[in-house]
Amino acid sequence: MELRSVSKRYGRDAGEVYALRDLTINFERGSFTAVMGPSGAGKSTFLHCAAGLDRPTEGSVWLGGTDLATLDEAQLTMLRRERVGFIFQAYNLLGSLTVAENITLPLMLAGRMAERDWLEEVARRVGLSDRLQHRPAQLSGGQQQRVAVARALITRPEVIFADEPTGALDSRTGRQVLALLREIVDRDGNTVVMVTHDPVAASFAQRVVFLRDGAFAEVMEAPTPDRVAARMTRLEEW
Ligand code: ADP
């Protein structure tokens, strides 16, 4: 997954705002990247453009060999369903469906069959093997977010986008979900891109990219919570 010289501009003339400025970055297979930055730095716009939910004004977004700009809306919807996984702060599970049905929903929407073996494997990876017939309301917040992780994995996506995935969880449960995200990267070779404002969450990634005013201010490898927090403080003062 790759962004090449991506810019996003809102408005025009005197009202023109650059939300993203000439971003180029590669998210290699099997990598875990956190995206941070002060409020208004462009994190949401970045996520929307990278995930094919919005289109850049300039530049291109590539997923595998596909330039997203060449796809029409229907093709983009299919790409998001079949080749991208999403994890949100608020889990977004359907209360009337079982855990198994929630996990396989992206396959159903894509008109694909859920293979029993693969569903069981995904449930095992997120530690929910004995919860498949439960309803979301019978699960803790951390378990519900693990259902969301399983739902993101079920289509074998090329990249998983996580938007503040631990924002609704207490810190201990949040760390368990983050450790799971790191595990599906290190052990299973998934690719995760996570937007967060939390230095502890970011420290579970392999690298952190800091956005400031729509541009990359720094890339930090092997982040620690202290180094990330110190960098954020400087960016917020800027
Ligand atoms: P973050 O997620 O880091 O808080 P955003 O991506 O939401 O930042 O916003 C980046 C910049 O783009 C901000 O200056 C914001 O005001 C502007 N912006 C975002 N969306 C729109 C929009 N729909 N119309 C106009 N300006 C926008």
Coordinates of C-alpha atoms and ligand atoms in Angstrom, one line a residue:
M1 CA 0.0 0.0 0.0
E2 CA 1.5 3.3 -1.1
L3 CA 0.8 7.0 -1.3
R4 CA 2.6 8.9 -4.0
S5 CA 2.7 12.7 -3.7
V6 CA -0.8 12.8 -2.3
S7 CA -2.3 16.2 -1.6
K8 CA -5.9 17.0 -0.5
R9 CA -7.2 20.6 -0.8
Y10 CA -10.5 21.8 0.5
G11 CA -12.2 25.0 -0.8
R12 CA -10.6 27.3 -3.4
D13 CA -9.0 30.8 -3.8
A14 CA -8.8 32.7 -0.5
G15 CA -10.7 29.9 1.4
E16 CA -8.3 27.2 0.2
V17 CA -7.0 24.7 2.9
Y18 CA -4.4 22.0 2.3
A19 CA -5.4 19.1 4.6
L20 CA -2.6 17.0 3.1
R21 CA 0.6 18.2 1.4
D22 CA 2.5 16.0 -1.0
L23 CA 2.6 12.9 1.1
T24 CA 4.7 10.0 -0.1
I25 CA 4.9 6.8 2.0
N26 CA 5.0 3.1 1.6
F27 CA 3.3 0.7 4.0
E28 CA 5.1 -2.6 3.4
R29 CA 3.5 -6.0 3.8
G30 CA 3.7 -7.2 7.4
S31 CA 4.3 -3.7 8.8
F32 CA 2.5 -1.9 11.6
T33 CA 2.5 1.9 11.4
A34 CA 0.9 4.5 13.7
V35 CA -0.1 7.9 12.4
M36 CA -0.1 10.7 14.9
G37 CA -0.4 14.5 14.9
P38 CA -2.1 17.4 16.7
S39 CA -5.7 18.0 16.0
G40 CA -6.2 19.4 12.5
A41 CA -2.9 17.9 11.3
G42 CA -4.7 15.8 8.7
K43 CA -5.0 12.4 10.3
S44 CA -8.7 11.8 9.3
T45 CA -8.1 13.1 5.8
F46 CA -5.1 10.9 5.5
L47 CA -7.1 7.8 6.6
H48 CA -10.0 8.6 4.2
C49 CA -7.7 9.1 1.2
A50 CA -5.5 6.0 2.0
A51 CA -8.6 3.8 2.5
G52 CA -10.4 4.9 -0.6
L53 CA -13.2 6.7 1.3
D54 CA -12.2 10.0 -0.3
R55 CA -10.1 11.0 -3.3
P56 CA -6.9 13.1 -3.2
T57 CA -6.8 16.3 -5.1
E58 CA -3.4 15.4 -6.4
G59 CA -1.2 12.3 -6.4
S60 CA -2.1 8.6 -6.3
V61 CA -2.9 5.9 -3.8
W62 CA -1.9 2.4 -4.7
L63 CA -3.1 -0.9 -3.2
G64 CA -1.0 -3.7 -4.7
G65 CA -1.0 -3.0 -8.4
T66 CA -4.2 -0.9 -8.3
D67 CA -4.3 2.9 -8.6
L68 CA -7.4 3.8 -6.7
A69 CA -7.9 6.9 -9.0
T70 CA -8.8 4.5 -11.9
L71 CA -11.7 3.0 -10.0
D72 CA -15.3 4.3 -10.1
E73 CA -17.4 4.5 -6.9
A74 CA -18.8 0.9 -7.3
Q75 CA -15.3 -0.5 -7.8
L76 CA -14.0 1.5 -4.8
T77 CA -16.8 0.1 -2.6
M78 CA -15.8 -3.4 -3.7
L79 CA -12.1 -2.7 -3.1
R80 CA -12.9 -1.5 0.5
R81 CA -15.0 -4.6 1.1
E82 CA -12.7 -7.2 -0.2
R83 CA -9.1 -5.8 0.0
V84 CA -9.2 -3.5 3.0
G85 CA -10.1 -4.1 6.6
F86 CA -11.4 -1.5 9.0
I87 CA -11.4 -1.3 12.8
F88 CA -13.2 1.7 14.5
Q89 CA -13.2 3.1 17.9
A90 CA -16.9 2.1 18.5
Y91 CA -16.6 -1.5 17.3
N92 CA -19.6 -1.0 14.9
L93 CA -21.0 -4.5 15.5
L94 CA -24.6 -5.5 14.7
G95 CA -26.4 -6.4 17.9
S96 CA -28.9 -8.8 16.3
L97 CA -26.2 -11.0 14.7
T98 CA -24.0 -13.6 16.4
V99 CA -20.3 -13.1 16.7
A100 CA -19.8 -15.6 13.9
E101 CA -22.2 -13.6 11.7
N102 CA -20.6 -10.3 12.6
I103 CA -17.2 -11.7 11.7
T104 CA -18.3 -13.0 8.3
L105 CA -20.5 -10.0 7.4
P106 CA -17.9 -8.6 5.0
L107 CA -17.8 -11.9 3.1
M108 CA -21.7 -11.9 2.9
L109 CA -21.7 -8.4 1.6
A110 CA -19.2 -9.3 -1.0
G111 CA -21.3 -12.4 -2.0
R112 CA -18.6 -14.8 -0.9
M113 CA -19.0 -18.0 1.1
A114 CA -17.6 -18.1 4.6
E115 CA -15.3 -21.1 4.9
R116 CA -15.8 -22.8 8.2
D117 CA -12.1 -23.6 8.7
W118 CA -11.1 -20.0 8.0
L119 CA -13.7 -18.6 10.3
E120 CA -12.5 -20.9 13.1
E121 CA -8.9 -20.0 12.4
V122 CA -9.6 -16.2 12.6
A123 CA -11.7 -16.7 15.8
R124 CA -8.8 -18.6 17.3
R125 CA -6.3 -15.9 16.3
V126 CA -8.3 -13.3 18.2
G127 CA -9.2 -15.6 21.1
L128 CA -12.9 -15.9 20.5
S129 CA -13.2 -19.6 19.6
D130 CA -15.7 -20.2 22.4
R131 CA -17.8 -17.1 21.7
L132 CA -18.9 -17.6 18.1
Q133 CA -22.6 -18.1 19.0
H134 CA -22.8 -15.2 21.5
R135 CA -24.3 -11.8 20.7
P136 CA -22.2 -8.7 21.0
A137 CA -24.1 -7.5 24.1
Q138 CA -22.9 -10.7 26.0
L139 CA -19.3 -9.6 25.5
S140 CA -17.0 -7.2 27.2
G141 CA -15.7 -4.1 25.3
G142 CA -12.3 -5.7 24.7
Q143 CA -14.0 -8.9 23.4
Q144 CA -16.2 -6.8 21.1
Q145 CA -13.2 -5.0 19.7
R146 CA -11.6 -8.5 19.1
V147 CA -14.7 -9.4 17.1
A148 CA -14.1 -6.2 15.0
V149 CA -10.4 -7.3 14.5
A150 CA -11.7 -10.8 13.3
R151 CA -14.2 -9.1 11.0
A152 CA -11.3 -7.0 9.6
L153 CA -9.2 -10.2 9.0
I154 CA -11.9 -12.4 7.5
T155 CA -11.4 -11.2 3.9
R156 CA -7.6 -11.6 4.1
P157 CA -7.2 -7.9 3.3
E158 CA -4.0 -6.3 2.0
V159 CA -4.2 -3.6 4.6
I160 CA -6.1 -3.0 7.8
F161 CA -6.9 0.6 8.9
A162 CA -7.6 1.2 12.6
D163 CA -9.1 4.5 13.7
E164 CA -8.4 5.1 17.4
P165 CA -9.1 1.4 18.0
T166 CA -8.7 1.6 21.8
G167 CA -10.4 5.0 22.3
A168 CA -13.5 3.3 24.0
L169 CA -11.5 0.8 26.1
D170 CA -9.9 1.1 29.6
S171 CA -6.1 1.1 29.4
R172 CA -5.5 -2.5 30.3
T173 CA -8.1 -3.9 27.8
G174 CA -6.8 -1.4 25.3
R175 CA -3.3 -2.8 25.6
Q176 CA -4.6 -6.3 25.0
V177 CA -6.2 -5.2 21.8
L178 CA -3.0 -3.4 20.7
A179 CA -0.9 -6.5 21.5
L180 CA -3.3 -8.5 19.3
L181 CA -2.9 -6.0 16.5
R182 CA 0.9 -6.4 16.9
E183 CA 0.5 -10.1 16.9
I184 CA -1.5 -10.3 13.6
V185 CA 1.3 -8.3 12.1
D186 CA 4.4 -10.2 13.5
R187 CA 2.9 -13.7 13.5
D188 CA 0.5 -13.6 10.5
G189 CA 2.1 -11.0 8.2
N190 CA -0.9 -8.6 8.1
T191 CA -0.4 -4.9 7.4
V192 CA -1.9 -2.4 9.9
V193 CA -2.1 1.4 9.7
M194 CA -3.5 2.9 12.9
V195 CA -4.5 6.5 13.6
T196 CA -4.2 7.4 17.2
H197 CA -3.5 10.3 19.6
D198 CA -2.3 7.9 22.4
P199 CA 1.5 7.5 22.7
V200 CA 1.1 4.2 24.5
A201 CA -1.1 2.9 21.6
A202 CA 1.5 4.2 19.1
S203 CA 4.3 2.4 20.9
F204 CA 2.8 -0.9 19.9
A205 CA 3.5 -0.1 16.2
Q206 CA 6.8 -0.7 14.5
R207 CA 7.1 2.9 13.5
V208 CA 5.2 6.2 14.0
V209 CA 4.7 8.8 11.4
F210 CA 3.9 12.3 12.7
L211 CA 1.7 14.6 10.7
R212 CA 1.9 18.4 11.1
D213 CA -0.1 20.8 9.0
G214 CA -0.8 18.1 6.4
A215 CA 2.9 17.1 6.0
F216 CA 5.1 14.4 7.5
A217 CA 7.1 16.0 10.3
E218 CA 9.0 12.9 11.3
V219 CA 9.2 9.1 11.1
M220 CA 10.1 7.3 14.4
E221 CA 11.2 3.7 14.3
A222 CA 10.8 1.4 17.3
P223 CA 8.8 3.9 19.3
T224 CA 8.5 4.1 23.0
P225 CA 5.6 5.9 24.8
D226 CA 8.0 8.4 26.3
R227 CA 9.7 9.3 23.0
V228 CA 6.3 9.5 21.2
A229 CA 4.8 11.7 24.0
A230 CA 7.8 14.1 23.9
R231 CA 7.6 14.4 20.1
M232 CA 3.8 15.1 20.3
T233 CA 4.4 17.8 22.9
R234 CA 6.8 19.5 20.6
L235 CA 4.4 19.2 17.6
E236 CA 1.6 20.7 19.6
E237 CA 3.7 23.6 20.7
W238 CA 4.8 24.3 17.1
Ligands
ADP1 P1 -7.1 15.6 12.1 O1 -7.9 14.3 11.9 O2 -5.7 15.4 12.3 O3 -7.7 16.4 13.3 P2 -8.4 16.5 9.6 O4 -7.9 15.6 8.6 O5 -9.7 16.3 10.2 O6 -7.3 16.6 10.8 O7 -8.3 18.0 9.1 C1 -7.1 18.5 8.4 C2 -7.4 20.0 7.9 O8 -8.4 19.9 6.9 C3 -8.0 20.9 9.0 O9 -7.5 22.2 8.8 C4 -9.5 20.8 8.7 O10 -10.1 22.0 9.1 C5 -9.5 20.7 7.2 N1 -10.7 20.0 6.7 C6 -11.0 18.7 6.9 N2 -12.1 18.3 6.3 C7 -12.6 19.4 5.7 C8 -13.7 19.7 4.9 N3 -14.6 18.7 4.6 N4 -13.9 20.9 4.4 C9 -12.9 21.9 4.6 N5 -11.8 21.7 5.4 C10 -11.7 20.5 5.9

